[in-house]
Amino acid sequence: MNILRELIEEPLMSALTDMGVSGDFWRKALGPSREKAQGDLSLPCFPFAKQLGKSPVDIATALESSISGNFEVSSTGGYLNFKANPEWLASNVLKENEMPGQKSVLIEHTSANPNGPFHVGRARNAILGDTLVRLNRLFGNQVRAEYYVDDMGKQVGVLAWALANLSSENVDNILNDAEEVNPKWIGKKDHETVRWYQAAQHLRSNAEDKKIEEEIGRLVHASEHGDDEVLAQFEDAYQPVLDGMLETLSRLGIEFDTFTKESKFVVDGTVSNLMEKLASLEIHGVADNGAHFLDLGQRGLKGKTDFFYRRGDGSSLYATRDIAYHMWKWQQSENLVNILGEDHKLQAKQVGMTLQELGQKVPEVMFYAFIKLPEGKMSTRRGNVVFMDDLLEEAQAQAASVVRGLRSDLSDEEVEAIAEAVGVSAVRFNITKVSPDKGFTFRWEEALSFEGESAPFMMYSHTRACSIAKRVGRDAKMDSKGEIPPAMHELLRVMACYVDKLSHSVNENKPHVFALYLLELATAYNSFYRDCHVIKDGEVDEFNFAVSEKARALLREGMNGIGVIPLESM
RNA sequence: GGACACGUGGCCCAGCUGGAUAAGGCGGCGGCCUCCUAAGCCGCAGAUCGCGGGUUCAAAUCCUGCCGUGUCCGCCA
């Protein structure tokens, strides 16, 4: 609770100085109290004991009597506890929040190869990335959401080759009915076209004749040398697939500001310039066949230290282009954040070290662990996969059945609309609420849970507040005052931490921190709703209404910040 | 084999820039709709914080060894 911290730090500083404590190392020890009954912030006095030659208990007791302000001070067992004055807290919470963000940030996320539909594993990137984009915007930062389109190289090459050389019948025969398109997604190009890609992969893995490999190799090679015609052919192949994928993301509320193609940096010459520059570095080396690398071991990298950036034939590698891309990104924004799967850790390290070697800054990276299924690793090939499109359909259907059971007063259209919002929100929140570095197992029953720690839980609290606002039918008077029962006090304390939690979440790139905070906010609102009625016997309690309205606003903005849709009725 | 993550009640998960009795949720058990939507609320049971050492006034949190799981170790992307 930073508003209280600001109030405390000065008097505390002078009290400690008077006692003979030097430095301000204690600032980071001053933290949230463990027990709510004891206070809002606590200072453990153990670190002062040695310096002052007194017991922590005596120090806390002495400090207790020498500090005063718009808060309550008490001491127990060597801890000094501060509790904000509830009325002061209320008037602060009811004020307009000022968002502290003023940076420009370019967040690159998703950037999935455009060769097939999203499964829930690949979608973790998009959901985490978009949440970070939204949170940064809520925080006040200037954000650009960017998708780096992998429009060259082997994967797109295989896709383009397949589309040029295989008929629909060929594909059916090759795949042998093993991987049929769900009838629901016929006409959606990411689902349809991926079969060409898969068929080509089958052919390549069983290939006796080298012809296919040679043809694909020729395409890839041409693309890497910036061949316009081949790049155009590639684009014709992947664009419809990418469009299908973006349609899925759009349903999740995920949109991008800019798309940047990988080939851009080959075509405009920055990649070859870069390779020249890299060749002049002192850690540069050349292999027997003329391939170039940097020996990052000399800069402390462990394990495999040779980082190849140029093939023997003179063409660039993915990582090389990524470096060129980053140098360009640094011209676009003063802060860069990338969302990457944990499989990219080494690659990101190599790119980062090379950027440093070139005198460039290193981007921030949020890594996330993979989502697996109870049956094991997700794999389209083995059919062990849950597509995002299917998950969203199922979520919507289950939500519709819940809404229908609860609300007989609604029309079919209203039910469908609510169910869509509930389904999408539940799916997003299920992924957002867990720490990115925790690998987790996807389970249908958890993804489709609409109670407990879920999106619908907070959506429901918000609709309760909306329902009250609608009944009152006018704005609240935010300068109201009144009695503060325990449930309201708790809600005020939670609301007071809104900006703190948002800052933490944004500055540390940890979306789950704010997601879990919103759950706390909704929980606190539910208790307030139970104990502090706004409308009593037809009369409006102004103070309760003001608090309810503030909570409603914070819930609405916060939910938007994590991509949970704040319905007004459900 | 090496590097990097992760390991918290039956299940999921927070806390990990060291601080007071380890926070939630699911599941289980028991209560609450004549009262602003019960997708809710209240209560009970359930934890040697993977295991062993170490640092410290204080360790789930830091260091170290081991065990388990995941990821990476391509002139692929």
XYZ file of C-alpha atoms (C1' of nucleotides) in Angstrom:
647
model
C 0.000 0.000 0.000
C 2.150 2.802 -1.305
C -0.122 5.669 -0.268
C 0.418 4.661 3.338
C 4.113 4.044 2.775
C 4.549 7.613 1.571
C 2.889 8.831 4.719
C 5.069 6.730 6.984
C 8.541 6.872 5.548
C 9.463 10.408 6.583
C 8.461 10.268 10.241
C 9.968 6.796 10.414
C 13.191 8.028 8.907
C 13.589 10.806 11.423
C 12.641 8.546 14.341
C 15.229 5.998 13.265
C 17.886 8.639 12.720
C 17.221 9.994 16.225
C 17.771 6.492 17.584
C 21.068 6.234 15.804
C 20.187 4.119 12.789
C 22.051 5.130 9.674
C 21.065 4.427 6.085
C 17.708 3.581 4.618
C 18.182 -0.173 4.147
C 15.016 -0.660 6.159
C 12.860 0.742 3.351
C 12.721 -2.600 1.645
C 11.995 -4.391 4.908
C 8.864 -2.289 5.357
C 6.237 -4.512 3.793
C 2.628 -5.637 3.946
C 1.562 -7.053 7.295
C 0.993 -10.747 7.466
C -2.063 -10.426 9.650
C -4.736 -7.928 8.628
C -5.699 -7.371 12.248
C -2.208 -6.103 13.000
C -2.034 -3.500 10.307
C -1.416 -2.626 6.703
C 2.350 -2.293 6.760
C 4.927 -3.726 9.115
C 8.562 -3.108 9.886
C 10.615 -5.934 11.408
C 13.034 -4.363 13.887
C 15.508 -7.254 14.079
C 18.063 -5.702 11.702
C 18.491 -2.690 14.019
C 19.311 -4.795 17.055
C 23.001 -5.277 16.367
C 23.611 -1.681 15.326
C 21.847 -0.239 18.371
C 22.726 -2.926 20.894
C 19.101 -3.184 21.999
C 16.495 -5.892 21.650
C 14.108 -5.710 18.688
C 11.178 -5.617 21.077
C 12.591 -2.555 22.870
C 13.326 -0.842 19.587
C 9.805 -1.418 18.283
C 8.330 -0.164 21.523
C 10.488 2.945 21.449
C 9.582 3.678 17.829
C 5.915 3.195 18.532
C 5.831 6.147 20.901
C 7.923 8.445 18.730
C 5.936 8.235 15.509
C 2.520 9.631 14.811
C 0.413 10.646 11.858
C -2.754 9.787 10.045
C -2.324 6.157 11.000
C -2.225 3.878 13.980
C 1.098 2.530 15.251
C 1.562 -0.507 17.443
C 4.345 -2.905 18.281
C 4.417 -6.615 18.988
C 7.262 -9.082 19.201
C 9.821 -6.899 17.513
C 7.530 -5.731 14.744
C 6.266 -2.206 14.286
C 2.812 -2.190 12.695
C 1.105 0.632 10.864
C -2.571 0.778 10.150
C -4.059 3.448 7.926
C -6.840 5.522 9.374
C -9.976 4.089 7.692
C -11.542 7.479 6.916
C -8.295 8.714 5.411
C -8.071 5.493 3.425
C -11.633 5.885 2.138
C -11.143 9.423 0.938
C -7.925 8.430 -0.823
C -9.454 5.408 -2.484
C -12.434 7.389 -3.741
C -10.158 9.858 -5.500
C -9.409 9.500 -9.192
C -6.423 7.220 -9.853
C -3.462 8.675 -11.664
C -1.713 6.148 -13.831
C 2.052 6.503 -13.613
C 3.079 5.013 -16.965
C 4.766 7.299 -19.474
C 7.078 5.022 -21.401
C 6.788 3.838 -24.959
C 6.918 0.064 -25.250
C 6.973 -2.208 -28.263
C 5.697 -5.632 -27.299
C 6.300 -8.425 -29.763
C 4.250 -11.509 -29.140
C 2.800 -14.588 -30.826
C 4.805 -14.340 -34.073
C 3.813 -17.955 -34.741
C 4.804 -19.546 -38.007
C 1.820 -19.166 -40.304
C 1.430 -22.844 -41.078
C -1.534 -24.066 -39.064
C -4.225 -23.333 -36.484
C -3.473 -22.331 -32.913
C -3.553 -25.004 -30.306
C -3.801 -23.981 -26.656
C -0.036 -24.333 -26.239
C 0.828 -21.868 -28.970
C -1.966 -19.604 -27.801
C -0.356 -19.136 -24.393
C 2.035 -16.738 -26.074
C -0.755 -14.685 -27.600
C -2.776 -14.551 -24.399
C 0.163 -13.583 -22.188
C 1.432 -11.104 -24.755
C -1.891 -9.428 -25.303
C -2.468 -9.232 -21.565
C 0.847 -7.470 -21.173
C -0.133 -5.081 -23.973
C -3.436 -4.300 -22.268
C -1.870 -3.905 -18.831
C 0.760 -1.536 -20.166
C -1.964 0.555 -21.779
C -3.978 0.583 -18.563
C -0.823 1.659 -16.748
C -0.536 4.636 -19.090
C 2.311 3.477 -21.306
C 2.363 4.058 -25.039
C 2.193 0.559 -26.497
C 2.664 -0.964 -29.894
C 1.683 -4.609 -30.311
C 3.727 -6.235 -33.019
C 3.615 -9.571 -34.858
C 6.830 -10.679 -36.533
C 5.790 -12.658 -39.569
C 8.030 -15.551 -40.455
C 7.534 -15.255 -44.201
C 10.628 -17.115 -45.347
C 12.699 -20.127 -44.484
C 11.921 -23.802 -44.349
C 8.481 -23.969 -42.790
C 6.844 -21.570 -45.215
C 8.882 -23.136 -47.998
C 7.366 -26.530 -47.290
C 3.900 -25.039 -47.241
C 4.423 -23.204 -50.524
C 5.874 -26.285 -52.190
C 2.923 -28.407 -51.076
C 0.348 -25.933 -52.357
C 2.121 -25.733 -55.703
C 2.622 -29.476 -56.166
C -0.141 -31.379 -54.373
C -3.796 -31.645 -55.301
C -6.542 -32.055 -52.773
C -6.704 -35.769 -53.704
C -2.945 -36.144 -53.214
C -3.270 -34.711 -49.736
C -6.189 -36.965 -48.817
C -4.292 -40.021 -49.989
C -1.089 -39.106 -48.244
C -2.764 -38.348 -44.958
C -4.856 -41.484 -45.298
C -7.842 -39.987 -43.448
C -5.653 -39.790 -40.383
C -6.067 -36.088 -39.866
C -9.428 -34.911 -41.073
C -10.597 -31.370 -40.676
C -13.310 -30.919 -38.086
C -16.393 -30.202 -40.282
C -16.920 -27.098 -38.204
C -13.711 -25.556 -39.597
C -14.124 -26.364 -43.265
C -13.494 -23.098 -45.064
C -11.200 -21.794 -42.332
C -7.852 -21.733 -44.084
C -5.579 -22.373 -41.123
C -7.355 -25.684 -40.520
C -7.627 -26.594 -44.191
C -4.237 -25.601 -45.484
C -2.294 -27.152 -42.638
C -3.109 -30.509 -44.250
C -0.956 -29.594 -47.237
C 1.858 -28.830 -44.860
C 1.363 -32.109 -43.033
C 1.183 -34.072 -46.273
C 4.446 -32.536 -47.415
C 6.060 -33.434 -44.091
C 4.931 -37.060 -44.538
C 6.446 -37.133 -48.004
C 9.689 -35.625 -46.769
C 10.103 -38.048 -43.896
C 9.441 -41.105 -46.096
C 11.283 -39.726 -49.086
C 13.415 -42.069 -51.087
C 13.846 -39.586 -53.857
C 15.704 -36.408 -53.056
C 13.739 -34.379 -55.576
C 11.273 -32.879 -53.125
C 13.989 -31.889 -50.722
C 15.926 -30.282 -53.545
C 12.927 -28.323 -54.768
C 12.090 -27.085 -51.292
C 15.737 -26.282 -50.712
C 15.782 -24.194 -53.861
C 12.724 -22.235 -52.698
C 14.148 -21.655 -49.243
C 17.467 -20.584 -50.659
C 15.779 -18.142 -53.031
C 13.704 -16.681 -50.212
C 16.792 -16.188 -48.097
C 18.402 -14.260 -50.882
C 15.400 -12.005 -51.209
C 13.975 -13.412 -54.449
C 10.839 -11.317 -55.057
C 8.975 -13.936 -57.016
C 9.505 -16.683 -54.475
C 8.661 -14.359 -51.594
C 5.424 -13.476 -53.388
C 4.661 -17.171 -53.830
C 5.335 -17.720 -50.119
C 3.028 -14.880 -49.200
C 0.214 -16.314 -51.316
C 0.705 -19.576 -49.450
C 0.804 -18.330 -45.873
C -1.407 -15.240 -45.895
C -4.749 -17.101 -45.915
C -3.437 -19.314 -43.116
C -2.312 -16.312 -41.103
C -5.708 -14.693 -41.652
C -7.383 -17.791 -40.226
C -5.103 -17.710 -37.219
C -5.771 -14.023 -36.623
C -9.477 -14.711 -36.751
C -9.046 -17.056 -33.781
C -7.037 -14.432 -31.904
C -9.616 -11.812 -32.676
C -12.270 -13.933 -31.017
C -10.034 -13.873 -27.936
C -9.907 -10.089 -28.149
C -6.340 -10.058 -29.439
C -5.353 -7.540 -32.129
C -2.029 -6.207 -33.406
C -0.929 -2.721 -34.370
C 1.780 -3.758 -36.791
C 3.017 -6.776 -38.720
C 6.638 -6.874 -39.733
C 7.895 -9.433 -42.211
C 11.155 -11.200 -41.650
C 12.058 -10.872 -45.331
C 12.053 -7.101 -44.997
C 15.523 -7.193 -43.493
C 16.908 -9.419 -46.201
C 15.380 -7.414 -49.031
C 16.478 -4.000 -47.747
C 20.059 -5.135 -47.192
C 20.251 -4.683 -43.426
C 21.003 -8.361 -42.920
C 24.040 -8.337 -45.190
C 25.246 -5.098 -43.606
C 24.831 -6.720 -40.247
C 26.822 -9.782 -41.286
C 29.669 -7.537 -42.396
C 29.632 -5.760 -39.079
C 29.644 -9.063 -37.204
C 32.638 -10.229 -39.231
C 34.666 -7.359 -37.816
C 34.070 -8.273 -34.182
C 36.966 -9.684 -32.195
C 35.051 -12.797 -31.155
C 34.310 -13.590 -34.784
C 35.389 -16.881 -36.375
C 35.091 -18.795 -39.647
C 34.489 -22.546 -39.962
C 36.157 -24.847 -42.496
C 33.408 -24.481 -45.073
C 33.257 -20.721 -44.807
C 30.400 -20.426 -42.309
C 30.719 -17.556 -39.847
C 30.155 -17.580 -36.126
C 30.759 -15.626 -32.927
C 32.492 -17.320 -30.020
C 30.201 -16.228 -27.221
C 32.181 -18.382 -24.791
C 34.628 -15.476 -24.606
C 31.779 -13.417 -23.187
C 30.797 -15.983 -20.594
C 28.229 -18.143 -22.375
C 28.303 -21.702 -21.072
C 27.665 -24.882 -23.009
C 27.746 -24.585 -26.747
C 29.488 -21.305 -27.351
C 29.736 -21.008 -31.158
C 26.873 -18.954 -32.431
C 26.534 -19.322 -36.210
C 25.000 -16.389 -38.037
C 26.026 -17.090 -41.638
C 25.973 -20.313 -43.584
C 28.773 -21.596 -45.762
C 26.823 -20.477 -48.828
C 26.676 -16.930 -47.510
C 22.991 -16.875 -46.570
C 21.730 -15.695 -43.189
C 20.084 -17.710 -40.449
C 16.914 -17.065 -38.529
C 18.835 -15.680 -35.561
C 20.808 -13.302 -37.767
C 17.621 -11.828 -39.135
C 16.294 -11.626 -35.595
C 19.270 -9.456 -34.650
C 18.625 -7.170 -37.604
C 14.987 -7.062 -36.589
C 15.923 -6.040 -33.042
C 18.191 -3.265 -34.212
C 15.269 -1.961 -36.237
C 12.928 -2.333 -33.260
C 15.220 -0.210 -31.119
C 14.633 2.601 -33.609
C 10.887 2.212 -33.158
C 10.626 2.316 -29.376
C 12.660 3.047 -26.264
C 11.537 -0.173 -24.580
C 11.213 -3.640 -26.060
C 9.511 -6.683 -24.617
C 9.387 -10.086 -26.293
C 7.162 -12.984 -25.339
C 8.898 -16.277 -26.048
C 8.472 -19.957 -25.242
C 11.120 -21.475 -23.005
C 12.504 -23.350 -26.010
C 13.866 -20.006 -27.220
C 15.955 -19.315 -24.141
C 19.316 -20.129 -25.665
C 18.489 -18.363 -28.906
C 17.366 -15.250 -27.025
C 20.554 -15.325 -24.987
C 22.651 -15.482 -28.155
C 20.730 -12.654 -29.788
C 20.988 -10.581 -26.612
C 24.734 -11.107 -26.256
C 25.305 -10.268 -29.900
C 23.269 -7.086 -29.563
C 25.438 -6.119 -26.609
C 28.543 -6.868 -28.610
C 27.232 -4.405 -31.185
C 26.663 -1.781 -28.526
C 22.909 -2.231 -28.586
C 20.533 -2.667 -25.687
C 19.076 -6.065 -24.813
C 15.284 -6.426 -24.933
C 13.271 -7.638 -21.951
C 11.961 -11.146 -22.464
C 9.073 -12.904 -20.816
C 9.525 -16.652 -21.165
C 6.700 -19.058 -20.621
C 6.751 -22.815 -20.100
C 4.765 -25.131 -22.309
C 1.255 -26.317 -21.803
C 0.915 -30.059 -21.965
C -2.045 -32.383 -21.995
C -2.731 -35.115 -19.430
C -1.642 -37.555 -22.159
C 1.668 -35.758 -22.528
C 3.264 -33.246 -24.820
C 0.998 -31.520 -27.287
C 1.599 -32.690 -30.822
C -0.504 -32.032 -33.884
C 1.197 -34.932 -35.576
C 0.174 -37.510 -33.024
C -3.287 -36.039 -32.749
C -2.615 -35.147 -29.113
C -3.767 -31.587 -29.421
C -6.510 -29.182 -28.374
C -7.184 -26.471 -30.925
C -8.070 -23.055 -29.608
C -11.030 -22.881 -31.983
C -12.467 -26.074 -30.497
C -11.813 -24.920 -26.954
C -13.619 -21.637 -27.587
C -16.586 -23.426 -29.136
C -16.843 -25.771 -26.197
C -16.474 -22.936 -23.701
C -19.221 -20.979 -25.394
C -21.529 -24.005 -25.482
C -20.998 -24.855 -21.821
C -21.481 -21.245 -20.801
C -24.694 -21.094 -22.825
C -26.058 -24.083 -20.992
C -25.235 -22.504 -17.633
C -26.806 -19.174 -18.580
C -29.917 -20.878 -19.899
C -30.318 -22.722 -16.617
C -29.923 -19.542 -14.586
C -31.731 -16.974 -16.681
C -35.065 -18.008 -18.110
C -35.850 -14.323 -18.721
C -33.338 -13.942 -21.553
C -33.807 -14.371 -25.286
C -31.649 -16.838 -27.229
C -29.586 -14.001 -28.682
C -28.904 -12.579 -25.232
C -27.924 -15.994 -23.930
C -25.542 -16.546 -26.842
C -23.915 -13.157 -26.415
C -23.346 -13.644 -22.685
C -22.071 -17.175 -23.253
C -19.550 -15.968 -25.827
C -18.164 -13.360 -23.421
C -18.089 -15.828 -20.541
C -16.444 -18.558 -22.605
C -13.710 -16.381 -24.067
C -13.000 -14.725 -20.719
C -12.830 -18.030 -18.879
C -10.386 -19.488 -21.391
C -8.119 -16.452 -21.266
C -8.171 -16.160 -17.511
C -7.399 -19.820 -16.998
C -4.079 -19.216 -18.761
C -3.389 -15.695 -17.499
C -3.741 -16.522 -13.811
C -0.754 -18.853 -13.609
C 2.832 -17.725 -13.460
C 4.388 -17.895 -16.971
C 7.357 -19.955 -15.870
C 5.135 -22.693 -14.506
C 4.540 -25.445 -17.008
C 0.963 -26.499 -16.726
C -1.295 -29.273 -17.802
C -4.382 -28.325 -19.718
C -7.542 -29.884 -18.326
C -10.943 -29.279 -19.858
C -12.706 -29.186 -16.495
C -10.388 -26.405 -15.302
C -10.506 -24.373 -18.493
C -14.284 -24.571 -18.423
C -14.707 -23.893 -14.727
C -17.019 -20.957 -14.172
C -16.729 -20.697 -10.406
C -14.026 -20.199 -7.800
C -10.849 -18.659 -9.213
C -12.276 -17.951 -12.640
C -13.197 -15.119 -14.959
C -16.955 -15.570 -14.433
C -16.378 -15.191 -10.687
C -15.130 -11.633 -11.118
C -17.529 -10.944 -13.962
C -20.324 -11.837 -11.605
C -19.134 -9.405 -8.925
C -19.000 -6.711 -11.551
C -22.571 -7.368 -12.710
C -23.718 -7.095 -9.115
C -22.188 -3.629 -8.944
C -23.765 -2.775 -12.305
C -27.121 -3.954 -11.116
C -26.900 -1.610 -8.125
C -25.793 1.310 -10.294
C -28.710 0.707 -12.615
C -31.186 0.701 -9.751
C -29.852 3.938 -8.334
C -29.805 5.435 -11.802
C -27.461 8.369 -11.170
C -23.813 9.108 -10.420
C -22.410 8.578 -6.967
C -21.106 11.431 -4.811
C -17.484 10.481 -4.433
C -16.891 12.842 -1.506
C -19.390 10.972 0.655
C -18.492 9.834 4.128
C -19.976 7.312 6.477
C -19.568 4.339 8.712
C -16.865 1.813 7.755
C -17.746 -1.757 8.763
C -15.103 -4.518 8.483
C -16.162 -5.773 5.049
C -15.936 -2.257 3.609
C -12.635 -1.641 5.349
C -11.223 -4.759 3.728
C -12.530 -3.690 0.308
C -10.951 -0.252 0.738
C -7.614 -1.821 1.611
C -7.712 -4.015 -1.481
C -8.738 -1.088 -3.680
C -5.889 0.988 -2.263
C -3.411 -1.481 -3.768
C -4.804 -1.329 -7.309
C -2.079 0.838 -8.811
C 0.642 -0.890 -6.750
C -0.329 -4.275 -8.117
C -0.674 -2.967 -11.650
C 2.797 -1.404 -11.435
C 4.274 -4.636 -10.155
C 2.592 -6.625 -12.887
C 3.720 -4.258 -15.661
C 7.241 -3.562 -14.444
C 8.050 -7.204 -13.824
C 6.157 -8.514 -16.862
C 4.002 -10.699 -14.655
C 0.386 -10.647 -15.827
C -0.680 -13.239 -13.265
C 0.049 -10.834 -10.413
C -2.656 -8.430 -11.521
C -4.998 -11.234 -12.589
C -4.884 -12.741 -9.101
C -5.266 -9.297 -7.565
C -8.549 -8.804 -9.444
C -9.759 -12.031 -7.918
C -9.014 -10.548 -4.487
C -10.848 -7.385 -5.451
C -13.905 -9.355 -6.557
C -13.807 -11.433 -3.374
C -13.641 -8.296 -1.232
C -16.493 -6.766 -3.201
C -18.631 -9.856 -2.604
C -18.259 -9.512 1.164
C -18.976 -5.796 0.952
C -22.052 -6.578 -1.135
C -23.248 -8.931 1.560
C -22.677 -6.601 4.536
C -23.035 -3.080 3.181
C -26.247 -2.656 1.270
C -26.468 0.368 -0.986
C -30.232 0.379 -1.153
C -31.959 -0.055 2.191
C -35.742 0.132 2.305
C -35.717 2.110 -0.936
C -33.201 4.647 0.410
C -29.743 5.030 -1.119
C -26.811 4.962 1.306
C -24.561 7.554 -0.392
C -21.319 6.386 1.097
C -21.892 2.714 0.341
C -22.910 3.685 -3.174
C -19.734 5.691 -3.690
C -17.596 2.755 -2.558
C -19.576 0.355 -4.744
C -19.162 2.630 -7.755
C -15.441 2.958 -7.227
C -15.124 -0.816 -6.987
C -17.205 -1.189 -10.132
C -14.903 1.163 -12.043
C -11.768 -0.619 -10.855
C -13.207 -4.012 -11.691
C -14.282 -2.871 -15.140
C -10.927 -1.303 -16.029
C -8.944 -4.107 -14.471
C -10.898 -6.814 -16.254
C -10.406 -5.040 -19.555
C -6.729 -4.992 -18.668
C -6.545 -8.770 -18.630
C -8.968 -9.405 -21.474
C -11.897 -10.463 -19.324
C -15.094 -8.904 -20.641
C -16.929 -6.836 -18.014
C -20.535 -7.635 -18.849
C -23.213 -5.517 -17.201
C -25.547 -8.429 -16.838
C -25.082 -12.166 -16.911
C 26.698 -35.695 -20.596
C 26.243 -29.997 -20.145
C 23.079 -25.437 -19.557
C 18.517 -23.271 -17.871
C 13.731 -23.636 -15.480
C 10.221 -25.949 -12.214
C 9.040 -29.344 -7.538
C 4.272 -26.042 -1.838
C -2.329 -30.228 1.674
C -5.838 -35.712 -2.441
C -5.641 -32.118 -7.092
C -4.397 -26.896 -9.058
C -1.865 -22.716 -7.607
C 0.157 -17.791 -4.722
C 4.138 -16.389 -1.807
C 10.543 -17.049 -3.419
C 14.816 -8.681 -4.077
C 14.990 -13.615 3.595
C 11.015 -11.693 8.469
C 5.446 -12.916 12.803
C 0.538 -18.630 12.936
C 2.454 -20.731 4.533
C -2.582 -17.366 1.227
C -6.387 -18.880 -2.280
C -9.246 -22.305 -5.413
C -10.989 -27.436 -6.730
C -12.601 -31.871 -4.362
C -14.728 -33.562 0.842
C -17.919 -32.305 5.203
C -21.605 -28.719 7.545
C -24.522 -24.181 7.214
C -26.957 -19.495 4.329
C -31.941 -17.388 -0.864
C -39.613 -13.541 2.671
C -33.415 -9.157 1.988
C -29.340 -4.751 -4.327
C -28.419 -11.704 -9.472
C -26.643 -18.231 -4.648
C -21.716 -18.161 -11.380
C -22.367 -15.993 -4.478
C -21.461 -16.079 1.114
C -19.954 -18.385 6.047
C -17.651 -22.459 8.764
C -14.788 -27.435 9.373
C -11.101 -31.043 8.009
C -6.513 -31.342 5.260
C 0.970 -28.992 4.556
C 7.708 -32.936 7.578
C 7.007 -26.069 1.568
C 11.024 -32.894 -3.141
C 15.387 -34.840 0.152
C 20.216 -33.771 2.789
C 23.820 -30.120 4.220
C 25.176 -24.758 4.830
C 24.665 -19.124 5.605
C 21.575 -16.047 9.167
C 18.920 -13.247 15.060
C 15.357 -15.281 11.204
C 14.994 -19.824 5.244
C 9.239 -22.062 1.271
C 12.468 -17.820 -0.069
C 19.737 -17.332 -0.416
C 24.158 -21.065 -1.314
C 25.472 -26.269 -2.137
C 24.823 -31.674 -3.169
C 21.262 -35.254 -4.566
C 16.378 -36.944 -6.593
C 12.155 -36.036 -9.959
C 9.824 -33.268 -14.226
C 10.304 -29.976 -18.427
C 13.124 -27.210 -22.158
C 17.461 -26.462 -24.952
C 22.377 -28.007 -26.572
C 21.230 -27.847 -35.767
C 25.602 -23.898 -40.853
C 16.385 -25.566 -38.565
C 12.765 -21.919 -37.552
